[in-house]
Amino acid sequence: MTKYVGVIGHPLKRSLSPVFQQAALDHLGLDIRYEAWPTPEDRLAERVGGLRAPDRLGANVTIPHKQAALYLLDGSDDLCRRVGAVNTIVHREGKLYGHNTDVAGFLRALREDGGFDPAGVRVLVAGAGGAARAVAVALIDAGAASVTFINRTFSRAAELVEEIGPQAGGTELNALPDVYASWRASAISCRLLINCTSVGMAGTKEEKGSPVPIELIPPDALVFDLIYRPAKTPLMAAAEKRGASVLGGLPMLIYQGAESFHLWTGLEAPLEVMFKVARAGLGMKEG
Ligand code: NAP
């Protein structure tokens, strides 16, 4: 029997997951289809419930459902509960279990592709949504000295710090309002600046925007933009001009997807195949 897995989100037209996950499944000769399952908020419970069918292996969960989907599952792992969001659902004998592979995907990309060890480092994060939560937990586990969150909606950043703060150990977590003075004060000392907003994402109203005042980008920092479409965002282009190092969202996307693949199939994901088709999907040259 053909098995099915897919990505649940809204909208999904520009998601790369169906492209590189299907290529990986086909490469290993598995009789599994990976589909895009666009799901508005009012259909989420029905969509997640449908994963209990015998031919469903599970799903990825993306914007805007990562937090809401957590409450529709039979169980979730420790990481999911710490982040407060799920990005991977696994179906086993009628029960649904949540995992969060964004945390490991982010750290692997930062270390392997960014060549950056966040231990003891001061970090500045733009955004306070689901991705920022995964980044917060990852940076705590990696021993960052401090993580400051600046978000358009200040209350959301404050809530993130309040909820994740108790597990922060030696990492100082701060929330600041999205005003120039906050950016200026925090950018000076940060060595890692991360964009966890959708500002700069292709196909949105803010596709030409930067979430951070460009003149404040520290020239000696690594700027990690979680956005993967376009491959080089306006923030990355501006950071390069200022002499900073940059890292885009593609490696994180592939690594989190590879972990999800392993959870559904029990097999190691063919990373090279995934990278190759994803780069082609973004119109990037091989490299
Ligand atoms: P989310 O929970 O919906 O959060 C979106 C964030 O973007 C919020 O902080 C939101 O601020 C901010 N934002 C949206 N529009 C804005 C605007 N016009 N001006 C300023 N801030 C704005 O989404 P998410 O899951 O955290 O994802 C965030 C980004 O990370 C997306 O671009 C996503 O593609 C990317 N991502 C990449 C990967 C990867 O594997 N590479 C994984 C996860 C996420 P408010 O709170 O004020 O609304």
PDB file of C-alpha atoms in Angstrom, residues 13 15 25 27 56 84 167 204 207 213 226:
ATOM      1  CA  LYS A  13       2.414  27.392  -2.889  1.00  0.00           C
ATOM      2  CA  SER A  15       7.026  25.445   0.020  1.00  0.00           C
ATOM      3  CA  LEU A  25      11.840   9.158  -0.988  1.00  0.00           C
ATOM      4  CA  HIS A  27      15.951   8.067  -4.432  1.00  0.00           C
ATOM      5  CA  ARG A  56      -0.636   8.192   6.728  1.00  0.00           C
ATOM      6  CA  GLY A  84       5.877  25.218  22.573  1.00  0.00           C
ATOM      7  CA  GLN A 167      14.758  26.779  31.130  1.00  0.00           C
ATOM      8  CA  THR A 204       5.250  38.934   0.454  1.00  0.00           C
ATOM      9  CA  GLU A 207       9.980  41.130   0.148  1.00  0.00           C
ATOM     10  CA  PRO A 213      18.147  48.891  10.343  1.00  0.00           C
ATOM     11  CA  LEU A 226      16.114  31.796   8.272  1.00  0.00           C
TER      12      LEU A 226
END
